[in-house]
mmCIF file of C-alpha atoms in Angstrom:
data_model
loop_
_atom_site.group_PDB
_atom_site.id
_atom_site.type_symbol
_atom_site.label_atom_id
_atom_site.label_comp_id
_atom_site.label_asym_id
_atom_site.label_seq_id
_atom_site.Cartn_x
_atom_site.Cartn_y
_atom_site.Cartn_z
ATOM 1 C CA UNK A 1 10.422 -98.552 -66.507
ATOM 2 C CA UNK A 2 13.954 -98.202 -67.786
ATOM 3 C CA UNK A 3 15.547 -100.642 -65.361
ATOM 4 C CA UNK A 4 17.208 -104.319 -66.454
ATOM 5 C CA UNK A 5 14.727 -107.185 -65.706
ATOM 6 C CA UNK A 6 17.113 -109.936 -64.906
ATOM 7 C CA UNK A 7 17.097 -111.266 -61.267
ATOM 8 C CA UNK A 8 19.751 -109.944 -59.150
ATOM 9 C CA UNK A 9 22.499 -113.005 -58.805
ATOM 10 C CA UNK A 10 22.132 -112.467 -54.938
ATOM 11 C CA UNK A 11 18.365 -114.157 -55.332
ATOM 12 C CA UNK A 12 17.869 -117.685 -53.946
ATOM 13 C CA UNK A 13 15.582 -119.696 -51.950
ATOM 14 C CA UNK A 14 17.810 -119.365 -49.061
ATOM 15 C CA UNK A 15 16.501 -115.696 -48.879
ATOM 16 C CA UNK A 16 13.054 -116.744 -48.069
ATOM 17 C CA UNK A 17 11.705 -116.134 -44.616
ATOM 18 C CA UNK A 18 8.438 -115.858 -42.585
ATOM 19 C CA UNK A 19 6.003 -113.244 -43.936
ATOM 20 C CA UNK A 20 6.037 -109.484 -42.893
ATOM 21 C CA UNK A 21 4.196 -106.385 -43.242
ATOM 22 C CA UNK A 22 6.434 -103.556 -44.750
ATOM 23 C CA UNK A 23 5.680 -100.431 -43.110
ATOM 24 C CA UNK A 24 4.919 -97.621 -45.689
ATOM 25 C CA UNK A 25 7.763 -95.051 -47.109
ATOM 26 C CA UNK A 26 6.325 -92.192 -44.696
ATOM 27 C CA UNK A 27 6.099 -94.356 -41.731
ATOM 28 C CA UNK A 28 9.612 -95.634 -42.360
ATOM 29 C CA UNK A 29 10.742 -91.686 -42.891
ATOM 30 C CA UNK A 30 9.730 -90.888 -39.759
ATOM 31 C CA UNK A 31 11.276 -93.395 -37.986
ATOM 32 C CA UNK A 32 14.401 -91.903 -38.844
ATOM 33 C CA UNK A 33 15.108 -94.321 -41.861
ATOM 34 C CA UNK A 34 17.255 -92.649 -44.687
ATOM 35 C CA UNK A 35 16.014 -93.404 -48.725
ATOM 36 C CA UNK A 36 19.177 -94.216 -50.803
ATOM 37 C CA UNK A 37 18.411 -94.337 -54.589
ATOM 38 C CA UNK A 38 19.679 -97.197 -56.625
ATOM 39 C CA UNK A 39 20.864 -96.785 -60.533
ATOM 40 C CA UNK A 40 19.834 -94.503 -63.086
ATOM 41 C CA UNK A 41 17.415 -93.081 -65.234
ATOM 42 C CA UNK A 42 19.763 -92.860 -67.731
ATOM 43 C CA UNK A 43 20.709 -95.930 -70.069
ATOM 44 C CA UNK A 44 23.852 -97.373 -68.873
ATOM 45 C CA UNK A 45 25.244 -100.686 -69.922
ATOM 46 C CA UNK A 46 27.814 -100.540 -67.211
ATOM 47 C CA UNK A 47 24.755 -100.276 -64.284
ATOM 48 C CA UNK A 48 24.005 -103.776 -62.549
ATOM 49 C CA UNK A 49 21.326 -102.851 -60.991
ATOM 50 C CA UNK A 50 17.874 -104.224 -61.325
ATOM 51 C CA UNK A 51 14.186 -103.605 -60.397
ATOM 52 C CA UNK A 52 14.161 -106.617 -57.684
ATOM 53 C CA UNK A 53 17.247 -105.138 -55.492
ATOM 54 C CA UNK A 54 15.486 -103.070 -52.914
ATOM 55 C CA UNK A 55 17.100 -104.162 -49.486
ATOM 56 C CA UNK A 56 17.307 -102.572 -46.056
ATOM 57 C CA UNK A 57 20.631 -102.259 -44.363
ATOM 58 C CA UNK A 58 22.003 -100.228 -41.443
ATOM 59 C CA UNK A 59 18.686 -98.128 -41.089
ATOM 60 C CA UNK A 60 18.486 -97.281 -44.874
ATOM 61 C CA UNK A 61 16.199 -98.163 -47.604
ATOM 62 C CA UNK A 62 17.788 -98.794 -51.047
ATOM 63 C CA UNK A 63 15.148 -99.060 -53.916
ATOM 64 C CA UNK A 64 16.367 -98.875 -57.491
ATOM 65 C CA UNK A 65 14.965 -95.468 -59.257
ATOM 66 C CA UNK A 66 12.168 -96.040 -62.157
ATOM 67 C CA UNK A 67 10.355 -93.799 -64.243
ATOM 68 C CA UNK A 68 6.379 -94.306 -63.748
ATOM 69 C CA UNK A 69 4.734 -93.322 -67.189
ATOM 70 C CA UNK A 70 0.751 -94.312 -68.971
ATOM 71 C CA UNK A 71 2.429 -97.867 -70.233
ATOM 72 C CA UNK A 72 3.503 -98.874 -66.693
ATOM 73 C CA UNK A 73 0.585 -99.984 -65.022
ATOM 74 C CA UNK A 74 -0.354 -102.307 -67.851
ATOM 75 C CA UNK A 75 3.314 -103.408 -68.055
ATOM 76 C CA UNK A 76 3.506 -104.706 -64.478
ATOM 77 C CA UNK A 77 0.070 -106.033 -64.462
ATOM 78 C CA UNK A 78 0.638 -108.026 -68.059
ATOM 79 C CA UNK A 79 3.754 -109.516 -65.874
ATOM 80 C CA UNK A 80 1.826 -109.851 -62.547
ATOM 81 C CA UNK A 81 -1.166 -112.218 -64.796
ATOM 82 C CA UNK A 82 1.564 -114.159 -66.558
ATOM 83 C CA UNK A 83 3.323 -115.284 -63.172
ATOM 84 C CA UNK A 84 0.171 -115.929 -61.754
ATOM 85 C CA UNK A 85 -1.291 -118.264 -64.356
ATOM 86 C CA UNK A 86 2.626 -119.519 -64.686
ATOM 87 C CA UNK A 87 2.721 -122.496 -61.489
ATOM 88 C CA UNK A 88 6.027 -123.755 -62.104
ATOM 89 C CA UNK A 89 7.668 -120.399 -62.235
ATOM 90 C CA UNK A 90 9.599 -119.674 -58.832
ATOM 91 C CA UNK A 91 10.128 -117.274 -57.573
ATOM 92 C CA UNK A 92 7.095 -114.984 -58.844
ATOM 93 C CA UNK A 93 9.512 -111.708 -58.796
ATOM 94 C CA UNK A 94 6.943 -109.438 -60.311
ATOM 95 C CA UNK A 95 4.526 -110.429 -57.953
ATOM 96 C CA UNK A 96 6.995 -109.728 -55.297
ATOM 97 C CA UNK A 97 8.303 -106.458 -56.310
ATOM 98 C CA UNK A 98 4.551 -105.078 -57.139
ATOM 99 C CA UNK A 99 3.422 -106.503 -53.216
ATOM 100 C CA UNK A 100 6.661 -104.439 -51.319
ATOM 101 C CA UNK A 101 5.768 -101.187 -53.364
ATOM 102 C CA UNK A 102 2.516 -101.380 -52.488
ATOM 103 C CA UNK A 103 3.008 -101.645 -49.183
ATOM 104 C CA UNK A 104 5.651 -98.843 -49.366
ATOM 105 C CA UNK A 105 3.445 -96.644 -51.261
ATOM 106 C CA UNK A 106 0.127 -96.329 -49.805
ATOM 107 C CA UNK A 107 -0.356 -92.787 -50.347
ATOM 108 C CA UNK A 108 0.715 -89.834 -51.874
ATOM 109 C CA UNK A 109 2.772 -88.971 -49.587
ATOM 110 C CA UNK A 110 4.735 -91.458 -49.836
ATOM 111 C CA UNK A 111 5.197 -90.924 -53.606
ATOM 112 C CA UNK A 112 6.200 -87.353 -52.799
ATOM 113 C CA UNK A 113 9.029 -88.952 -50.339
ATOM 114 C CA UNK A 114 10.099 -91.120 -52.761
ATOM 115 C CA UNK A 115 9.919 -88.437 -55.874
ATOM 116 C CA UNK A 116 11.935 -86.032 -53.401
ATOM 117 C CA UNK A 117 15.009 -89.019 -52.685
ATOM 118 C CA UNK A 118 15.050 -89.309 -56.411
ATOM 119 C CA UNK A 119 13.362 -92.890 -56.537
ATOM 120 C CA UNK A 120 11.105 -91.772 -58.669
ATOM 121 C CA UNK A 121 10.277 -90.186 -61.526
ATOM 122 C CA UNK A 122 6.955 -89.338 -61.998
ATOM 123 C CA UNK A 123 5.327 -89.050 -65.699
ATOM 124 C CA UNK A 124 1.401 -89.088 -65.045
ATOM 125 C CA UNK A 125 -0.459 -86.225 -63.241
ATOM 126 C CA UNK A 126 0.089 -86.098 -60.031
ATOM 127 C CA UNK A 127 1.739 -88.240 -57.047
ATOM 128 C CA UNK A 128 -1.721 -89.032 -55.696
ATOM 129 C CA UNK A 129 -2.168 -91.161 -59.351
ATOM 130 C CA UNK A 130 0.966 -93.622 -58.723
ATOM 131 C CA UNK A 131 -0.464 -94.261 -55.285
ATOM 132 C CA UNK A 132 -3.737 -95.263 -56.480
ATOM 133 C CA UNK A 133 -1.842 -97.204 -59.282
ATOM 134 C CA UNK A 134 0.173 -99.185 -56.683
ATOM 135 C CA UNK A 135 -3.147 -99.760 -54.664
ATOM 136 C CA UNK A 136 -5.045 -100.995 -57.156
ATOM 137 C CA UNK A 137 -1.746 -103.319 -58.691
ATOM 138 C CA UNK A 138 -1.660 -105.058 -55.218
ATOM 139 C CA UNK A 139 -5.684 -105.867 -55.048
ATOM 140 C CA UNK A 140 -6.036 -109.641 -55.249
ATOM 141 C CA UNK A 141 -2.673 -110.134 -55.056
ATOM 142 C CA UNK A 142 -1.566 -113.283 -52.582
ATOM 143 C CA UNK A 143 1.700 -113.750 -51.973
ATOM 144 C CA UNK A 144 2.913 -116.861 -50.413
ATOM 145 C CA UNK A 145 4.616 -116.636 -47.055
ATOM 146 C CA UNK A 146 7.317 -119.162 -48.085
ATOM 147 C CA UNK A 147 7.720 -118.046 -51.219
ATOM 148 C CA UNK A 148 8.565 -113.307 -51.277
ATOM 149 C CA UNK A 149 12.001 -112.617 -51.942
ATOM 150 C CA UNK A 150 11.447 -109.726 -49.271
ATOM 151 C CA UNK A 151 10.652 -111.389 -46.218
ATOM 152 C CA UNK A 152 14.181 -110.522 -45.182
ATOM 153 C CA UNK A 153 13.596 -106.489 -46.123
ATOM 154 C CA UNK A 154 10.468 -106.574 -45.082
ATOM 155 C CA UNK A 155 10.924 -107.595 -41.318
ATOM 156 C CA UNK A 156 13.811 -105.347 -40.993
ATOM 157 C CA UNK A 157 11.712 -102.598 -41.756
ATOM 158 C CA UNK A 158 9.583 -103.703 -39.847
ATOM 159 C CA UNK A 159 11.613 -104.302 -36.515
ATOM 160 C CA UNK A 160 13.365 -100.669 -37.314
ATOM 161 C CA UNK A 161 9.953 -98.848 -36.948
ATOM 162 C CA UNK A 162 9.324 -101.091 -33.423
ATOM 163 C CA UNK A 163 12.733 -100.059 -32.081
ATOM 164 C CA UNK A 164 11.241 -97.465 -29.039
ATOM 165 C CA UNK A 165 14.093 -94.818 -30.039
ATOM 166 C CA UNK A 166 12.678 -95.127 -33.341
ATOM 167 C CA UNK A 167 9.166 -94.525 -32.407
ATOM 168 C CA UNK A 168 9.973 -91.876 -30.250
ATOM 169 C CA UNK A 169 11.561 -89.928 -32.982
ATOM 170 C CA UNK A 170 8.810 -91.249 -35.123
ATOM 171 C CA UNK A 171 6.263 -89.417 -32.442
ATOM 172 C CA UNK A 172 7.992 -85.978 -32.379
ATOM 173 C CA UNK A 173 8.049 -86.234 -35.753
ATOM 174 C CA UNK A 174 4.474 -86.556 -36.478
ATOM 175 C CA UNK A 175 3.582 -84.328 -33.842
ATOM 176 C CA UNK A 176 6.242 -81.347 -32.997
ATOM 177 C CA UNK A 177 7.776 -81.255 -36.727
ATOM 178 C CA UNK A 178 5.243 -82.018 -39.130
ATOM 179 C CA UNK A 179 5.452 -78.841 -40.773
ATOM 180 C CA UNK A 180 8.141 -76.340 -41.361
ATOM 181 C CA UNK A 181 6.189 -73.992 -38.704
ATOM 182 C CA UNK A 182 5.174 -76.633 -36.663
ATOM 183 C CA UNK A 183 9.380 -77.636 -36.282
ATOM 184 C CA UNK A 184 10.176 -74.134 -35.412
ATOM 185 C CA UNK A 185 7.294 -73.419 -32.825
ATOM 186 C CA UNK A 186 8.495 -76.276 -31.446
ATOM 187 C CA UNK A 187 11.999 -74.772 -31.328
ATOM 188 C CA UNK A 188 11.551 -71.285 -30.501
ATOM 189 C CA UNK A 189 9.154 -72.587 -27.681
ATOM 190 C CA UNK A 190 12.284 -75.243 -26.618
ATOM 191 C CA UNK A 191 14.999 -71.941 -26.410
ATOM 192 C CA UNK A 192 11.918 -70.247 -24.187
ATOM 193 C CA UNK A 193 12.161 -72.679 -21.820
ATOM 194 C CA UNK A 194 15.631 -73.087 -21.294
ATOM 195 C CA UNK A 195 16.105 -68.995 -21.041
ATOM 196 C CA UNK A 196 13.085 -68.693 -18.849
ATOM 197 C CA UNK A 197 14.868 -71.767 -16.637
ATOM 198 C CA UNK A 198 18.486 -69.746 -16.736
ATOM 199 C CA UNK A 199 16.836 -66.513 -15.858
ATOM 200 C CA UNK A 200 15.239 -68.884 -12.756
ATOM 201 C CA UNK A 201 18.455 -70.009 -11.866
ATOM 202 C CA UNK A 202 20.192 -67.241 -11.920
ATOM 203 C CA UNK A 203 17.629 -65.077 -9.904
ATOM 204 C CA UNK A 204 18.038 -67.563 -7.304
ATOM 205 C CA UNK A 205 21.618 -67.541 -7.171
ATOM 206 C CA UNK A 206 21.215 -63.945 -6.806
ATOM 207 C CA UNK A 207 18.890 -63.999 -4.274
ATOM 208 C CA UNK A 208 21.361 -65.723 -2.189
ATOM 209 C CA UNK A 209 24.340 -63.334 -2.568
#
């Protein structure tokens, strides 16, 4: 995947929290949250960054890039087997990283999203074939509530989406701006309606001369 292994420094036990569904990359998208790539694809021994250090701060996601190739589904899942037959191993970061994507990634759309920010870099057919690689990575997968380094991440993203200006934006977007013709129907018919109003207002002011 072309991304250093070690655990961020920054991970403790401290950082575990209740349990909380991440909403998916599109969902987050259209609730106005910006994608902010992390690292390179590029070797670089001077690059800190790891796989685990996806966080959400100040209304932006920050997940570090990786290349998705044939060898990476049987790479995480080799990982995701060893934690899970490894009980005194804590915490189980494969497990956790593998459980947030797939909740990020659900479809292909939100491969596309996260292709298109740069996140990632796709090597197999199509975008719809890393979603259904996610999906089937996080089947039988249990993750303990006590125990997922991103409880934290997770209920901010969470609590963003719920915030009503965000779902607001989140509604217009799915329903006035979906499309590049949809957004400008929606704009063209906006300027209608404010010239039709000034014409109104200004026939009425004339009326009254």
């Amino acid at each position: 995947m072309n991304l250093r292994l070690f655990r961020s420094k920054e991970i403790s036990t401290s950082n575990f929290c209740q349990s909380w569904q991440a909403p998916s990359a599109t969902e987050l998208y259209e609730a106005g949250a910006n994608f902010l790539k992390l690292g390179s694809f590029e070797e670089d021994l001077m690059d800190r960054t790891t796989m685990f250090d996806i966080k959400f701060e100040n209304g932006a996601i920050q997940i570090p890039c990786f290349i998705v190739e044939d060898s990476t589904e049987a790479f995480l899942r080799n990982l995701i087997a060893y934690e899970q037959h490894s009980t005194n191993l804590y915490p189980k970061c494969f497990l956790d990283y593998v459980d947030i994507m797939g909740q990020l990634i659900k479809s292909r759309k939100d491969v596309n999203l996260l292709r298109l920010n740069g996140i990632i870099l796709n090597g197999l057919a199509n975008d719809g074939e890393v979603a259904n690689m996610f999906n089937k990575l996080v089947e039988g997968i249990v993750v303990a509530a006590d125990s997922t380094y991103y409880a934290e991440a997770s209920r901010k993203m969470s609590q963003h989406c719920k915030k009503p200006w965000n779902q607001i934006m989140a509604n217009l977007r799915q329903n006035y701006f979906s499309s590049p013709w949809a957004g400008a129907s929606t704009v063209a018919a906006a300027i209608l309606l404010i010239l039709t109003a000034m014409q109104t207002v200004l026939a009425f002011r004339g009326g009254i001369k």
